[in-house]
Coordinates of C-alpha atoms in Angstrom, one line a residue:
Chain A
X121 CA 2.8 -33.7 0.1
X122 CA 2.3 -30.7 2.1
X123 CA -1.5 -29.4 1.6
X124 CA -1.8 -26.6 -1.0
X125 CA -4.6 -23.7 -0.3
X126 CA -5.2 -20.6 -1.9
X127 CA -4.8 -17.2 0.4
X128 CA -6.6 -14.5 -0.6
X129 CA -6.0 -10.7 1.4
X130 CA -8.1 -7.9 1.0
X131 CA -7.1 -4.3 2.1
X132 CA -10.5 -2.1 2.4
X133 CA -10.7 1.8 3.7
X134 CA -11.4 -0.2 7.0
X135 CA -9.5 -3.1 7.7
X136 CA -8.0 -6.6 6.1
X137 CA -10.2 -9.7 4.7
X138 CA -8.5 -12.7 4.4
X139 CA -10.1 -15.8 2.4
X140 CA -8.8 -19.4 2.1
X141 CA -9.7 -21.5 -0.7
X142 CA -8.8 -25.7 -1.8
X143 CA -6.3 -24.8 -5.1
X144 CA -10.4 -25.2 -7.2
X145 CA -10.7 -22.0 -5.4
X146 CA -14.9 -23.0 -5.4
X147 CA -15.1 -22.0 -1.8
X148 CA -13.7 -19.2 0.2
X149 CA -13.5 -19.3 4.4
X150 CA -13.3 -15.6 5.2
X151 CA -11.7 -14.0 8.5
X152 CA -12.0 -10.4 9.2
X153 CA -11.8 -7.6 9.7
X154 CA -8.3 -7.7 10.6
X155 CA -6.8 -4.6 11.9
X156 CA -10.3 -3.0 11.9
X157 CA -10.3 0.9 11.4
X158 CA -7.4 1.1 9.3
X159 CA -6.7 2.2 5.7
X160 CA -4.7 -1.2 4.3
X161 CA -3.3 0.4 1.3
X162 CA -0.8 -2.4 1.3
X163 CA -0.8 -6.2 1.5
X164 CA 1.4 -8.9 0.4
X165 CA 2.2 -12.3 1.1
X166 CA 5.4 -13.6 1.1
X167 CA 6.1 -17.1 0.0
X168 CA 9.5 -17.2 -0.3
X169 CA 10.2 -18.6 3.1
X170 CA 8.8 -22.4 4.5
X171 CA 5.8 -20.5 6.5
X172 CA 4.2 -17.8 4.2
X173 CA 4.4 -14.3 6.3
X174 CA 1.5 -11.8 5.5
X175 CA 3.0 -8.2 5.4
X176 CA -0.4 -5.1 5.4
X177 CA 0.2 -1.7 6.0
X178 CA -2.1 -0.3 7.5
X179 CA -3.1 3.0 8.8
X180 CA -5.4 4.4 11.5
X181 CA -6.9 7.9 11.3
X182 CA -6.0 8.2 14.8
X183 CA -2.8 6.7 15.7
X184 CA -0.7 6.7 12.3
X185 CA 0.8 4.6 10.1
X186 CA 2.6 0.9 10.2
X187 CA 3.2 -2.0 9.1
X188 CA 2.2 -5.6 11.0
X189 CA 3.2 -9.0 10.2
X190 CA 2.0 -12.5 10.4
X191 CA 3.5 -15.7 10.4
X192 CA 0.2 -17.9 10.9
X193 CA -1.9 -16.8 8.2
X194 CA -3.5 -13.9 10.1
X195 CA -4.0 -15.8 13.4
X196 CA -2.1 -13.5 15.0
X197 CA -0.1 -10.3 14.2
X198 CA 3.3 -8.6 15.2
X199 CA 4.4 -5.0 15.0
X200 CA 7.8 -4.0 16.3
X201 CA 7.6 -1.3 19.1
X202 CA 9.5 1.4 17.6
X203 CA 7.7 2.5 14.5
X204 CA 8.9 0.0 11.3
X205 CA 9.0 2.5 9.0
X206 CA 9.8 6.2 9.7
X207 CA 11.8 8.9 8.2
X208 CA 14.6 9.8 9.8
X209 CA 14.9 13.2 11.7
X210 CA 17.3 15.1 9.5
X211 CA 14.2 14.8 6.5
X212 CA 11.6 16.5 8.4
X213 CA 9.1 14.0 7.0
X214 CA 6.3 12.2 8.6
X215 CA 5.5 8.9 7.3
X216 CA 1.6 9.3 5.7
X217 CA 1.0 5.8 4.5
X218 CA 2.4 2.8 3.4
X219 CA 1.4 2.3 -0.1
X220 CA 3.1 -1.0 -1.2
X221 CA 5.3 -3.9 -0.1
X222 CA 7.1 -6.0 -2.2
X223 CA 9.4 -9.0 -1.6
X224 CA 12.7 -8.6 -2.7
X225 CA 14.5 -11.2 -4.9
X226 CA 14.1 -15.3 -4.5
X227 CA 17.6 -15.2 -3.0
X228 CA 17.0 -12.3 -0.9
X229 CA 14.3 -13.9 1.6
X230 CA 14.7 -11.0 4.3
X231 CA 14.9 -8.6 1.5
X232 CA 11.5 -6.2 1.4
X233 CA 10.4 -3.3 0.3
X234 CA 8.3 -0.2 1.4
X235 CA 6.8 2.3 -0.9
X236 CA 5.7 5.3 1.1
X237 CA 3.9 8.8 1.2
X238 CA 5.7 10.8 0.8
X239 CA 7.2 9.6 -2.3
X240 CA 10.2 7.5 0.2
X241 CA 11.2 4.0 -0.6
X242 CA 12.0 1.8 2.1
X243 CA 14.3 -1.7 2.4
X244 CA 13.9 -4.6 4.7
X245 CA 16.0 -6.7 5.7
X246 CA 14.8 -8.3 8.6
X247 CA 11.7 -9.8 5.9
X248 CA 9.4 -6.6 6.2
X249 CA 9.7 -6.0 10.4
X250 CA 11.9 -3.4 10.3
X251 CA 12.9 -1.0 7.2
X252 CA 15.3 1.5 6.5
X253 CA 14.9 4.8 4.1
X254 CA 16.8 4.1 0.7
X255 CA 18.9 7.4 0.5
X256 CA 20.0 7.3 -2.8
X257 CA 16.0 8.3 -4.1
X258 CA 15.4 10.7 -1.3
X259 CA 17.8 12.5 -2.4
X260 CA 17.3 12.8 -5.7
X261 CA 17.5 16.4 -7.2
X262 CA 14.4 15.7 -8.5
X263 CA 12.5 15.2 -5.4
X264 CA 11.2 18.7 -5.0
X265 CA 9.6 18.8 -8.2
X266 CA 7.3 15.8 -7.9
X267 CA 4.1 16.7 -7.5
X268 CA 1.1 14.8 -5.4
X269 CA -1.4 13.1 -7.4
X270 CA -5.2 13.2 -6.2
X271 CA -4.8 10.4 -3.8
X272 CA -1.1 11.9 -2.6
X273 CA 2.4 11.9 -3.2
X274 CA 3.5 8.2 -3.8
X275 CA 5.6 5.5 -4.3
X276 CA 3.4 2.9 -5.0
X277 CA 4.8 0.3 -7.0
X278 CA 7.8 -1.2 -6.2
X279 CA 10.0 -4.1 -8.9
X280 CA 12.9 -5.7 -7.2
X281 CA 14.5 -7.3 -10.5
X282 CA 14.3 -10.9 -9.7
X283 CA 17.6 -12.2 -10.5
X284 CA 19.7 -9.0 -10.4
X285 CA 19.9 -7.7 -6.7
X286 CA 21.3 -4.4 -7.9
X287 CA 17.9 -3.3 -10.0
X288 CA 14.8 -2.2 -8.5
X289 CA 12.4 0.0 -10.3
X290 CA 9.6 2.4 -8.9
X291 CA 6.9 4.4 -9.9
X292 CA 5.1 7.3 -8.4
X293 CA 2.0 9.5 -8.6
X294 CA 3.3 12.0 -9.5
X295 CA 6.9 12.1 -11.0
X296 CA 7.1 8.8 -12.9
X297 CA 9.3 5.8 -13.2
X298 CA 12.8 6.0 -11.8
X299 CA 15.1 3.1 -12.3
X300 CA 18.1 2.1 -10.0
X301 CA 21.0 -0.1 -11.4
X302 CA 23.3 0.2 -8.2
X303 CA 21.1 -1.1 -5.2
X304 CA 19.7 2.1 -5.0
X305 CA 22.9 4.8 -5.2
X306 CA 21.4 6.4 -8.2
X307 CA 18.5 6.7 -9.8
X308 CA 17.2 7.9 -12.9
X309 CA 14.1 8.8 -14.7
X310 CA 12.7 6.0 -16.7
X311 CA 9.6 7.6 -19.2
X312 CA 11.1 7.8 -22.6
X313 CA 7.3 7.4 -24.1
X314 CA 5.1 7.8 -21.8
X315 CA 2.7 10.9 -21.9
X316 CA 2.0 13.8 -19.3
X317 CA -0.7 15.7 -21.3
X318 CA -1.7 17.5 -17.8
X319 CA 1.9 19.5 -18.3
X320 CA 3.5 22.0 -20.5
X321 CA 5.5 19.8 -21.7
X322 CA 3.8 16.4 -22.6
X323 CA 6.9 14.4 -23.1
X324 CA 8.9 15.4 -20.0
X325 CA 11.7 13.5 -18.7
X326 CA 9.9 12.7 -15.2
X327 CA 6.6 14.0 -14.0
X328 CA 4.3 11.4 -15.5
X329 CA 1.6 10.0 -13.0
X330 CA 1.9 6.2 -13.6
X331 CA -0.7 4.1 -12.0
X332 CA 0.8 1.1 -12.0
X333 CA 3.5 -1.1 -13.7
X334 CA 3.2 -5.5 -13.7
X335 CA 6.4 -7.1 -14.7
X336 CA 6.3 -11.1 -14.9
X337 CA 9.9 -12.6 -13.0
X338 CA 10.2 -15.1 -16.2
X339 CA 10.8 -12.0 -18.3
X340 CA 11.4 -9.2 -16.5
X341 CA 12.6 -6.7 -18.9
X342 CA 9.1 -6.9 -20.5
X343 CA 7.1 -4.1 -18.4
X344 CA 2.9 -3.3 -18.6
X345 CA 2.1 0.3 -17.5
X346 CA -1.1 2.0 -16.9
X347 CA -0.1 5.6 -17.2
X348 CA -3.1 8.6 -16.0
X349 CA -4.4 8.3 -19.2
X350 CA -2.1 5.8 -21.8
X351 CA -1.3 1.5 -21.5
X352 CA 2.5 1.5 -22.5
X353 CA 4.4 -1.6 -22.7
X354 CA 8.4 -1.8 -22.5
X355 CA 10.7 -4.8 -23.8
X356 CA 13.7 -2.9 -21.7
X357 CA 13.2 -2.9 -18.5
X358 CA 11.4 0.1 -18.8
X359 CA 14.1 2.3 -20.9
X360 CA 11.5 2.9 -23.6
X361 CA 7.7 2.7 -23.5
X362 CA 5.3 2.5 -26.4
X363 CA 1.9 2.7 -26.5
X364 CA -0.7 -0.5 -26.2
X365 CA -3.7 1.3 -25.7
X366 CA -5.3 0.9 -29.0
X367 CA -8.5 -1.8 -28.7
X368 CA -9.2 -0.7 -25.7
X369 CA -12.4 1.8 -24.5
X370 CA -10.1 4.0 -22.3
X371 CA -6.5 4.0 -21.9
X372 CA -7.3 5.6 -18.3
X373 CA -7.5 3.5 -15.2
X374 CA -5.8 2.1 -12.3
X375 CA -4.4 -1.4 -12.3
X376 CA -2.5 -3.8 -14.3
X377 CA -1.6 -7.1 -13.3
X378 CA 0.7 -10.0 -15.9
X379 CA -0.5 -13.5 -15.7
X380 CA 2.3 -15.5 -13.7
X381 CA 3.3 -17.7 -16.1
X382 CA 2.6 -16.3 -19.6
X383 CA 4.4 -13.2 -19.7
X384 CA 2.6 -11.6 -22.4
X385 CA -1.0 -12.1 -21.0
X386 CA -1.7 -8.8 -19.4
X387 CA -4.7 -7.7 -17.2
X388 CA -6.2 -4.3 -16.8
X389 CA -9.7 -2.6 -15.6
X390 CA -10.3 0.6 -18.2
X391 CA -12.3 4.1 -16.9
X392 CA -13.9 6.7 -19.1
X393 CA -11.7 9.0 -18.7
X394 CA -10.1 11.1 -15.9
X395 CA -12.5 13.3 -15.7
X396 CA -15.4 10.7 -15.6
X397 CA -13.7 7.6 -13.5
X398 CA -16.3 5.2 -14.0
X399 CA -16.5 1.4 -15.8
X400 CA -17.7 2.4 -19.7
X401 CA -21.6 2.6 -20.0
X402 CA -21.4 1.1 -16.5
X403 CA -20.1 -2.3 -17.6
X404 CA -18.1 -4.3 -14.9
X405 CA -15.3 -5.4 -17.9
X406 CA -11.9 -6.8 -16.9
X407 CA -9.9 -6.5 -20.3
X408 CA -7.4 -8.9 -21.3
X409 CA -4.5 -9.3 -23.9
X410 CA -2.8 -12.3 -24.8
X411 CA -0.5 -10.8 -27.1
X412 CA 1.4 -8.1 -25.0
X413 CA -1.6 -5.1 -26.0
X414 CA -1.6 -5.8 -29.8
X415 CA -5.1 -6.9 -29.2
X416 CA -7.8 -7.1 -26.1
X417 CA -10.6 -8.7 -25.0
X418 CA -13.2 -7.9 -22.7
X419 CA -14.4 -10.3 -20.0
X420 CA -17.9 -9.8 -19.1
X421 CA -18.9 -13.2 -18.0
X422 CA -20.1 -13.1 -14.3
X423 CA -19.3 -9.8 -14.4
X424 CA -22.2 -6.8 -14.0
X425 CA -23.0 -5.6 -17.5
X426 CA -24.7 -2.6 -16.3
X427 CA -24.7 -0.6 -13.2
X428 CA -21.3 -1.1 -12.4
X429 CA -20.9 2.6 -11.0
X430 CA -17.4 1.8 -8.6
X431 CA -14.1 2.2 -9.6
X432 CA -11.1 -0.6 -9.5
X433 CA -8.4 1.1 -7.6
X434 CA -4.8 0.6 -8.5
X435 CA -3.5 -2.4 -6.0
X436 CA -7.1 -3.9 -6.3
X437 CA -6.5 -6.3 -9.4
X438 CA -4.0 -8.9 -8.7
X439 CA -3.1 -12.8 -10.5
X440 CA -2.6 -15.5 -7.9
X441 CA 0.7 -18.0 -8.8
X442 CA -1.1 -21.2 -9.1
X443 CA -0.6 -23.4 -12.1
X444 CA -3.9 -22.3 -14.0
X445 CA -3.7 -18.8 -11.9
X446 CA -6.7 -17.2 -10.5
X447 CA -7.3 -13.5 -11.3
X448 CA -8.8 -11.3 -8.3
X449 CA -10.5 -7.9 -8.3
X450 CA -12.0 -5.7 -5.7
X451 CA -14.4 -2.6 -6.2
X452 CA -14.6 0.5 -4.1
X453 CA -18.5 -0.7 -3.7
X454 CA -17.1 -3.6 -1.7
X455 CA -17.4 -6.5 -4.0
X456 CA -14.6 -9.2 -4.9
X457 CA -14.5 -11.1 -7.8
X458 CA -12.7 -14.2 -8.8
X459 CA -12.2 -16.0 -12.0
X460 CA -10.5 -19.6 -11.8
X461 CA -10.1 -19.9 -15.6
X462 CA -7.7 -17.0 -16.6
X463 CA -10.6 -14.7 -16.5
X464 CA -12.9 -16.3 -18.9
X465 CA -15.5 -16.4 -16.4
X466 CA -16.1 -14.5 -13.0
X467 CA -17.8 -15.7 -9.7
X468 CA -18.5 -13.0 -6.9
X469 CA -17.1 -13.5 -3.8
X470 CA -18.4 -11.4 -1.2
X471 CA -20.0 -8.3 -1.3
X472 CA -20.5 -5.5 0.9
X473 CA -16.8 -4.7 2.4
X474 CA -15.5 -1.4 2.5
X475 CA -14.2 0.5 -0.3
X476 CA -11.6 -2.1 -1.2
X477 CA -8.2 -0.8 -1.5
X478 CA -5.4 -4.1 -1.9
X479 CA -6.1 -7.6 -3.3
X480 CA -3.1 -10.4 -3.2
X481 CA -3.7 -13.9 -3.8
X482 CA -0.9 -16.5 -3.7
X483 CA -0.6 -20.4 -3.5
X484 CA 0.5 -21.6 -0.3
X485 CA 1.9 -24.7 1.2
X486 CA 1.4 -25.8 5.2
Chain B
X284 CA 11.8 23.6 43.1
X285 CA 10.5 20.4 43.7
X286 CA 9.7 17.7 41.0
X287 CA 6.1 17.0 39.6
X288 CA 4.4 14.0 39.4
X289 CA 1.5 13.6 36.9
X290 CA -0.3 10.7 35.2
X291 CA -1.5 10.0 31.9
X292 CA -4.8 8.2 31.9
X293 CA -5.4 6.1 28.4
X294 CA -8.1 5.1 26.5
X295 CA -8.8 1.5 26.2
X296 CA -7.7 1.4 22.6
X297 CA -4.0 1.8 23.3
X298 CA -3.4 0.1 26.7
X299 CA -1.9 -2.8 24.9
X300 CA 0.4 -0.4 23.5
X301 CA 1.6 0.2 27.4
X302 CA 1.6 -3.3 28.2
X303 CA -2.2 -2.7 29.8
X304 CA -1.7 -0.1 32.0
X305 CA -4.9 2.0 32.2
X306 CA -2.4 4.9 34.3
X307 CA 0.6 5.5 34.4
X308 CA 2.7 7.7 36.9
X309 CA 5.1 9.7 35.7
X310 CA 7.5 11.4 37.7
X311 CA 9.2 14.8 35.7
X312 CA 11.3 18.0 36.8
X313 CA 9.5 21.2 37.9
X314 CA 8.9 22.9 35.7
X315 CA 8.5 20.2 33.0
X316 CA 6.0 20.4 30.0
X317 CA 3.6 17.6 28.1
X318 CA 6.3 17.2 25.7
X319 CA 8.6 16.3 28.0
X320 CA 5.9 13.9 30.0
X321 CA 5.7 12.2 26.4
X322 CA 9.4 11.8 25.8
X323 CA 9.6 9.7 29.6
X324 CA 6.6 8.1 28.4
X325 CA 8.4 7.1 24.8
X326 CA 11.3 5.6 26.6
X327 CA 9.3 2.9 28.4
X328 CA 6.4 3.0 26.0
X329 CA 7.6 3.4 22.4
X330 CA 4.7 1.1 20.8
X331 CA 2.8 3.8 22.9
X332 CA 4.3 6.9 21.5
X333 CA 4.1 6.2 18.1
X334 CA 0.7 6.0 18.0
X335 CA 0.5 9.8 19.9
X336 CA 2.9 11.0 18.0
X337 CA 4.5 11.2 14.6
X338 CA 8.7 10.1 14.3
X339 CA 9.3 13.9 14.2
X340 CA 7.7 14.2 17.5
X341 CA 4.1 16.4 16.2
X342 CA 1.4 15.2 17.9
X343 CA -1.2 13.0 16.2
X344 CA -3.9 15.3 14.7
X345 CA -6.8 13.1 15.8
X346 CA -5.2 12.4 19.5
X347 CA -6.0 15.0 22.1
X348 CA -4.5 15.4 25.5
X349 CA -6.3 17.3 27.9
X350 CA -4.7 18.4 30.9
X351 CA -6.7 18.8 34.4
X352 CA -9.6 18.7 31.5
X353 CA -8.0 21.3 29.3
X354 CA -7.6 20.2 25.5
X355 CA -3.8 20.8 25.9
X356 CA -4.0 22.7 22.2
X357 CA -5.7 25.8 23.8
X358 CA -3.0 25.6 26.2
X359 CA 0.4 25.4 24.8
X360 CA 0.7 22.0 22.8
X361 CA 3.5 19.6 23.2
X362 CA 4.6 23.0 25.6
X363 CA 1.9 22.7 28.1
X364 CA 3.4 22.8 31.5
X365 CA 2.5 20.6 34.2
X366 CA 1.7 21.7 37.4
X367 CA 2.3 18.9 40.1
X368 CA -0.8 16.6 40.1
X369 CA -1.7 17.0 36.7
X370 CA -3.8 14.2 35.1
X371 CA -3.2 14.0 31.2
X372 CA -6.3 12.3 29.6
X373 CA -5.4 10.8 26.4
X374 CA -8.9 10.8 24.1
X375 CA -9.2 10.0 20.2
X376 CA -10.7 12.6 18.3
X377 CA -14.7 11.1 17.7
X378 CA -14.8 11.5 14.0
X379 CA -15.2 9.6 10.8
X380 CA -18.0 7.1 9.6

């Protein structure tokens, strides 16, 4: 039996954490930082190949933007020389940040995928070394009218489908969801629901700013969306969208995450409101549904109940893939927490990191 | 006219970038500007010149290059020309917290 641990990565304003854990997860060893002085808006880890490979981008103030692999669990890492994502010259773009990567389907193993700023997505297929600019979205006649969220113009969340090679679906800040049913020929606006009540028009056919979107590979036409301001659901792979933000304080916030193996248990970290982004009456409360948004619950237990004045950032709440799955959040104060029972109770991890930007958690076999 | 040869001294922070050179001679046309130094320097160096420069060729905002102690922005940019001799100091903007 090969020996099954628990990886934990942690993108901060300054660098990468990494934590490994027995499957209890009751104690973490913790490296870091890795890549010290960079943004990591992006981590993942890829476990669809024999040795897991870690994939962070990360970006220095001073010299740019990349993206660096490791195939030894952040013992060491690789970049190519030439630059592994870039936009080609005829776009007059200059990569900003990477904001996401995301393995591609099962079958696919080289197959990854870069979200960028500006709003670009990028595809792998050397397993996340080297990418190439997906045309088809780039060029969409829409691309001049999205707009750039607080934090910039985005692609941030990228959804290979996981059986179908042909669908992907994206989301930006701002401009929406765009679907692609053609490997990424043709794409087209996916927000039939979703509100935009900072425009003229609050049901436009793109120009949303979705935060996020979680989507469970067992049922992958069932979609979770945390819009800027509205929780939507979608049973077709995002055609429609209706709302699920009723029982919750806010329906503003950042993340979303699905449970790995029950699609309809859903994960997200409320805000006031836009205009005041902080945790409700300063309450650290993760908020769960079991039943696809019908209904919620808070989980407090571990958690701060007052003077929780940080924020939960949108790649900052993630679900591990273990059998009874752990569920991971880090705060812009610095502070991970863990819960090894679905959420019903919390333990604090570490404390005092940079503002923490990523959080990805997967079981892994050496 | 006779070619120019100048070197570009680099900060500790990138010399793995150019396989640990601390200098590094470059030998250009007269006549021939930082921008050009930087393109001979990509096409040895291109882990180098990524982090100087952006894939449209702008220079990083936060990297300066001063030339003969010049911050090559009051000069001409990327169009600084290089008299024979010239030392190109690359130096990281000290910002940030």
């Amino acid at each position: 039996m090969p020996e099954e641990q628990v990886l934990l990565a942690v993108g901060t304003r300054k660098g990468l954490w990494l934590a490994t854990s027995e499957h209890d997860r009751a104690d973490w060893t913790w490296s870091g930082p890795h890549h010290a002085m960079t943004e990591v808006y992006a981590v993942a880890v890829d476990t669809r190949r024999g040795t897991p490979r870690l994939l962070a981008g990360v970006a220095s103030e001073h010299f740019g933007p990349s993206v660096a692999t490791s195939d030894d669990l952040g013992a060491s890492w690789q970049e190519p020389d030439h630059a592994p994502v870039a936009f080609p010259a005829d776009t007059g773009a200059e990569l900003q940040r990477v904001w996401q990567l995301a393995a591609g389907p099962a079958d696919q193993p080289e197959v990854v995928y870069a979200g960028t700023q500006p709003s670009a997505l990028f595809r792998s297929t050397d397993g996340g070394r080297t990418y190439d600019m997906v045309r088809g979205l780039w060029d969409h006649p829409h691309r001049e009218q999205w707009g750039a969220g607080y934090g910039g113009q985005a692609v941030h969340t990228i959804l290979p489908h996981p059986t179908d090679r042909e669908r992907v679906t994206v989301a930006m800040s701002t401009g929406g969801v765009y679907r692609t049913e053609d490997g990424g020929t043709n794409w087209a606006p996916s927000n039939s629901g979703i509100k935009a009540y900072f425009l003229p028009d609050p049901d436009p056919e793109f120009g949303q700013c979705v935060h996020k979107i979680a989507q469970n590979p067992a049922d992958p036409d069932r979609m979770f969306l945390q819009n800027h301001h509205g929780v939507y659901r979608s049973e077709d792979g995002g055609a429609h969208w209706i709302s699920i933000a009723e029982g919750l304080p806010s329906d503003f916030g950042f993340p979303i995450a699905v449970h790995p193996h029950r699609p309809e248990v859903v994960y997200g970290f409320p805000l006031t409101a836009d205009s005041n982004r902080f945790p409700p009456e300063g309450a650290c409360r993760v908020f769960r549904s079991e039943d696809s948004g019908a209904h919620w619950t808070a989980l407090t237990k571990g958690l701060p109940q007052e003077n929780f004045w940080t924020t939960v950032l949108r790649d900052a709440l993630c679900v591990d893939d273990a059998s009874v799955p752990g569920v991971y959040f880090g705060s812009r104060s610095g502070e991970v927490y863990a819960s090894r029972d679905e959420g019903a109770s919390w333990q604090r991890i570490i404390e005092h990191l940079p503002d923490v930007l990523s959080v990805r958690a997967a079981v892994i076999r050496r | 006219m006779s070619p120019v040869r100048v070197t570009v001294l680099l900060p500790g922070v990138l010399r793995p970038a150019a396989g640990g050179a601390s200098r590094l001679d470059l030998d250009l046309p007269a006549g021939a500007t930082l921008g050009a130094a930087l393109d001979l320097l990509a096409a040895d160096h291109p882990a180098l010149d990524r982090r100087l420069r952006t894939e449209q060729g702008t220079l990083r905002r936060y990297v300066n290059f001063y030339v003969n102690g010049e911050e090559c922005r009051r000069l001409g940019g990327p169009d600084t020309q290089l008299p024979s001799g010239a030392e190109i100091q690359v130096i990281p903007s000290v910002a940030g917290g």
